[in-house]
Amino acid sequence: NDVTFFTQVVFCFVKTIHEFFRGSKKRMVIFASGRGSNAEALHEAVENGTINAEIKALVTDIPGAACIDKAKSWGVPVIVADRKSFASKQAFEQYILDAIAPYAADVICLAGFMRLLSSDFISHYEHKIINIHPALLPSFRGLHAQGQAVAAGVKIAGCTVHFVVPDMDAGPIILQSAVPVYEDDTEDTLAARILTKEHPTYVRAAALFCDDKLTIDGNVVKGTQE
Ligand code: GAR
């Protein structure tokens, strides 16, 4: 009827104006090594418009990783770079750089990508690479961050989304979310609790980045508070 039609016209008009002022979609490339639940959360948020981006490709270093089938099901091209097939880290990284160059990425999201990128690689995408780490940085860098937290007996743990710099799990922090640690926690139970926070935290950080809301002032990221 007329009311429904009118409502739809108004909705389309508002949406078009919103998209115009929001700016063009960022070109996103995701790097992942495993099951890809963070990649999936990013994809869902891109699809529903929460993140103003298009996912151009997914890069993985693990042939057969579950993230590959996920990306294929989204119709996203997959680049597999198995470190073992390259003589050096430099050759491995050069392959990835060449493979993603056509996508002219505005943002690279490391979503469970378990390799340290060299400073040379990072220099090609300065302040455009973001990572999620399952700890409240700067505590518990590196592997088994959730197990490190349990072993240290901390009472609060969580996740951090940050800009990537050559040092492992360092770089200006965009957002963090906290969870409690219980006395009977294991690495796995804590990891599962943290993971439920990882997805919304990564989505929000990526959304802020893609809406050009973030600035970096030394170690401090500004623009994350409403
Ligand atoms: C996530 O817990 C992520 O924070 C972690 O790997 C997992 C990947 O899960 N990343 C790191 O430890 C990086 N230092 P996912 O494949 O389901 O997103």
Coordinates of C-alpha atoms and ligand atoms in Angstrom, one line a residue:
N1 CA 0.0 0.0 0.0
D2 CA 0.9 3.7 -0.2
V3 CA 2.2 3.9 3.4
T4 CA 4.6 1.0 2.9
F5 CA 5.8 2.4 -0.4
F6 CA 6.4 5.8 1.2
T7 CA 8.2 4.3 4.1
Q8 CA 10.5 2.3 1.7
V9 CA 11.3 5.4 -0.3
V10 CA 12.2 7.3 2.8
F11 CA 14.3 4.4 4.1
C12 CA 16.2 4.2 0.7
F13 CA 16.7 7.9 0.7
V14 CA 18.1 8.0 4.3
K15 CA 20.3 5.0 3.5
T16 CA 21.8 6.6 0.4
I17 CA 22.5 9.8 2.3
H18 CA 24.1 7.8 5.1
E19 CA 26.3 5.9 2.7
F20 CA 27.3 9.1 0.9
F21 CA 28.5 10.7 4.1
R22 CA 30.1 7.5 5.3
G23 CA 32.6 7.5 2.5
S24 CA 33.7 4.7 0.2
K25 CA 34.0 1.2 1.5
K26 CA 37.5 0.2 2.7
R27 CA 39.2 -2.7 0.9
M28 CA 39.9 -5.3 3.5
V29 CA 42.2 -8.4 3.4
I30 CA 42.0 -10.9 6.2
F31 CA 44.9 -13.1 7.3
A32 CA 44.1 -16.3 9.3
S33 CA 45.7 -19.6 10.2
G34 CA 42.9 -21.6 11.8
R35 CA 39.2 -22.0 12.3
G36 CA 38.5 -18.4 11.3
S37 CA 35.8 -17.5 13.9
N38 CA 37.1 -13.9 14.0
A39 CA 37.2 -13.8 10.2
E40 CA 33.6 -15.0 10.3
A41 CA 32.6 -12.2 12.7
L42 CA 34.2 -9.6 10.5
H43 CA 32.5 -11.0 7.4
E44 CA 29.1 -11.0 9.1
A45 CA 29.6 -7.4 10.2
V46 CA 30.7 -6.4 6.6
E47 CA 27.6 -8.1 5.2
N48 CA 25.2 -6.3 7.6
G49 CA 26.9 -2.9 7.1
T50 CA 28.4 -2.5 10.6
I51 CA 31.8 -2.4 9.0
N52 CA 32.1 -0.1 6.0
A53 CA 34.3 -2.5 4.0
E54 CA 34.5 -5.1 1.3
I55 CA 36.5 -8.3 2.0
K56 CA 38.7 -8.7 -1.0
A57 CA 40.7 -11.8 -0.1
L58 CA 41.7 -14.1 2.7
V59 CA 45.3 -15.1 3.1
T60 CA 46.3 -18.2 5.0
D61 CA 49.6 -19.9 5.8
I62 CA 48.0 -23.2 6.6
P63 CA 46.8 -25.4 3.7
G64 CA 43.5 -27.1 4.8
A65 CA 42.7 -24.6 7.6
A66 CA 39.0 -24.3 8.3
C67 CA 39.1 -20.5 7.4
I68 CA 39.6 -21.5 3.7
D69 CA 36.2 -23.1 3.3
K70 CA 34.6 -20.3 5.2
A71 CA 36.1 -17.7 2.8
K72 CA 35.1 -19.8 -0.2
S73 CA 31.5 -20.0 1.0
W74 CA 31.5 -16.2 1.1
G75 CA 32.8 -16.0 -2.4
V76 CA 36.0 -14.4 -1.2
P77 CA 39.3 -15.4 -3.1
V78 CA 41.7 -17.4 -0.9
I79 CA 45.5 -17.1 -1.1
V80 CA 47.3 -20.1 0.4
A81 CA 51.0 -19.4 1.2
D82 CA 52.5 -22.5 2.9
R83 CA 55.7 -21.3 4.6
K84 CA 57.3 -24.7 4.0
S85 CA 57.1 -24.2 0.2
F86 CA 59.3 -21.1 0.5
A87 CA 63.1 -21.0 0.9
S88 CA 63.0 -18.0 3.3
K89 CA 60.6 -15.8 5.3
Q90 CA 61.4 -13.1 2.8
A91 CA 60.3 -15.2 -0.2
F92 CA 57.1 -16.2 1.8
E93 CA 56.2 -12.6 2.5
Q94 CA 57.1 -11.4 -1.0
Y95 CA 54.7 -14.0 -2.4
I96 CA 51.9 -12.7 -0.1
L97 CA 52.7 -9.0 -0.9
D98 CA 52.5 -9.8 -4.7
A99 CA 49.3 -11.8 -4.3
I100 CA 47.5 -9.1 -2.4
A101 CA 48.9 -6.1 -4.3
P102 CA 46.0 -6.1 -6.9
Y103 CA 43.5 -5.7 -4.0
A104 CA 45.2 -2.4 -2.9
A105 CA 44.1 -3.1 0.7
D106 CA 43.2 -0.2 2.9
V107 CA 43.2 -2.5 5.9
I108 CA 44.7 -5.9 6.7
C109 CA 43.0 -7.7 9.6
L110 CA 45.0 -10.4 11.3
A111 CA 42.4 -12.8 12.6
G112 CA 44.3 -15.7 14.3
F113 CA 47.2 -15.4 11.9
M114 CA 50.0 -17.1 13.8
R115 CA 53.1 -15.7 12.1
L116 CA 55.1 -12.7 12.9
L117 CA 55.3 -10.2 10.0
S118 CA 58.6 -8.6 9.3
S119 CA 59.2 -4.8 9.5
D120 CA 59.6 -4.8 5.8
F121 CA 56.2 -6.3 5.2
I122 CA 54.6 -4.0 7.8
S123 CA 56.2 -0.9 6.1
H124 CA 54.1 -1.6 3.0
Y125 CA 51.0 -1.2 5.0
E126 CA 51.9 1.2 7.8
H127 CA 49.1 1.8 10.3
K128 CA 46.8 -0.4 8.1
I129 CA 47.4 -3.7 9.8
I130 CA 45.4 -4.6 12.9
N131 CA 45.5 -7.7 15.0
I132 CA 43.5 -9.4 17.8
H133 CA 45.3 -11.0 20.7
P134 CA 43.6 -13.1 23.4
A135 CA 45.1 -11.2 26.3
L136 CA 45.0 -7.8 27.9
L137 CA 48.3 -6.5 26.4
P138 CA 51.0 -5.7 27.3
S139 CA 50.5 -8.8 29.5
F140 CA 50.9 -12.3 28.0
R141 CA 52.3 -11.8 24.5
G142 CA 52.9 -14.8 22.3
L143 CA 51.5 -18.3 22.2
H144 CA 49.1 -19.7 24.7
A145 CA 48.2 -16.3 26.1
Q146 CA 45.1 -17.7 27.9
G147 CA 47.2 -20.4 29.5
Q148 CA 49.8 -17.8 30.5
A149 CA 47.0 -15.9 32.2
V150 CA 45.7 -18.9 34.1
A151 CA 49.2 -19.8 35.2
A152 CA 49.9 -16.3 36.4
G153 CA 46.7 -16.4 38.5
V154 CA 45.4 -13.1 37.2
K155 CA 41.7 -12.5 38.1
I156 CA 40.9 -10.5 34.9
A157 CA 41.8 -11.5 31.4
G158 CA 40.5 -10.5 28.0
C159 CA 41.4 -9.5 24.5
T160 CA 43.1 -6.6 22.7
V161 CA 42.8 -5.2 19.2
H162 CA 45.8 -3.2 18.2
F163 CA 47.8 -1.8 15.3
V164 CA 50.6 -4.1 14.2
V165 CA 54.3 -3.0 14.7
P166 CA 57.3 -5.2 14.1
D167 CA 57.5 -6.3 17.8
M168 CA 55.2 -9.3 18.6
D169 CA 51.8 -8.4 20.1
A170 CA 52.8 -4.8 20.6
G171 CA 51.6 -1.6 18.9
P172 CA 49.0 1.0 19.7
I173 CA 45.9 -0.4 21.4
I174 CA 42.6 0.3 19.7
L175 CA 40.2 -1.6 22.1
Q176 CA 40.2 -4.1 24.9
S177 CA 37.5 -6.2 26.6
A178 CA 37.8 -8.0 29.9
V179 CA 36.5 -11.2 31.3
P180 CA 36.8 -12.7 34.8
V181 CA 39.2 -15.6 35.4
Y182 CA 37.8 -18.3 37.8
E183 CA 39.7 -20.6 40.1
D184 CA 38.9 -23.7 38.2
D185 CA 39.6 -22.2 34.7
T186 CA 41.9 -24.1 32.3
E187 CA 43.5 -22.6 29.2
D188 CA 40.5 -23.9 27.2
T189 CA 37.7 -22.6 29.4
L190 CA 39.3 -19.2 29.6
A191 CA 40.0 -19.2 25.9
A192 CA 36.3 -19.9 25.2
R193 CA 35.2 -17.1 27.5
I194 CA 37.6 -14.6 25.9
L195 CA 36.6 -15.7 22.4
T196 CA 33.0 -14.5 23.1
K197 CA 34.5 -11.0 23.6
E198 CA 36.9 -11.2 20.7
H199 CA 34.3 -11.1 18.0
P200 CA 32.4 -8.0 19.1
T201 CA 35.6 -6.2 20.1
Y202 CA 37.2 -6.9 16.7
V203 CA 34.1 -5.9 14.8
R204 CA 33.9 -2.6 16.7
A205 CA 37.6 -1.8 16.2
A206 CA 37.4 -2.6 12.5
A207 CA 34.2 -0.5 12.2
L208 CA 35.9 2.5 13.8
F209 CA 38.9 2.1 11.5
C210 CA 36.8 1.8 8.4
D211 CA 34.8 4.8 9.3
D212 CA 38.1 6.8 9.6
K213 CA 37.5 7.5 13.3
L214 CA 40.9 6.5 14.6
T215 CA 44.1 8.5 14.9
I216 CA 47.4 7.4 16.4
D217 CA 49.2 9.7 18.8
G218 CA 52.5 8.0 19.8
N219 CA 51.3 4.8 21.6
V220 CA 47.8 6.2 22.1
V221 CA 44.9 5.5 19.7
K222 CA 42.3 8.2 19.8
G223 CA 38.7 8.2 18.6
T224 CA 37.5 5.0 20.3
Q225 CA 35.3 6.8 22.9
E226 CA 31.8 8.0 21.9
Ligands
GAR1 C1 41.9 -16.2 18.6 O1 41.7 -16.5 19.9 C2 42.9 -15.1 18.4 O2 42.8 -14.1 19.4 C3 44.2 -15.8 18.5 O3 44.0 -17.0 17.8 C4 42.6 -17.4 17.9 C5 42.1 -17.6 16.5 O4 40.8 -18.0 16.5 N1 45.3 -15.1 18.0 C6 46.5 -15.0 18.5 O5 46.8 -15.7 19.5 C7 47.5 -14.1 17.9 N2 48.6 -13.9 18.7 P1 39.8 -17.9 15.2 O6 40.6 -18.6 14.1 O7 38.6 -18.7 15.5 O8 39.6 -16.5 14.9

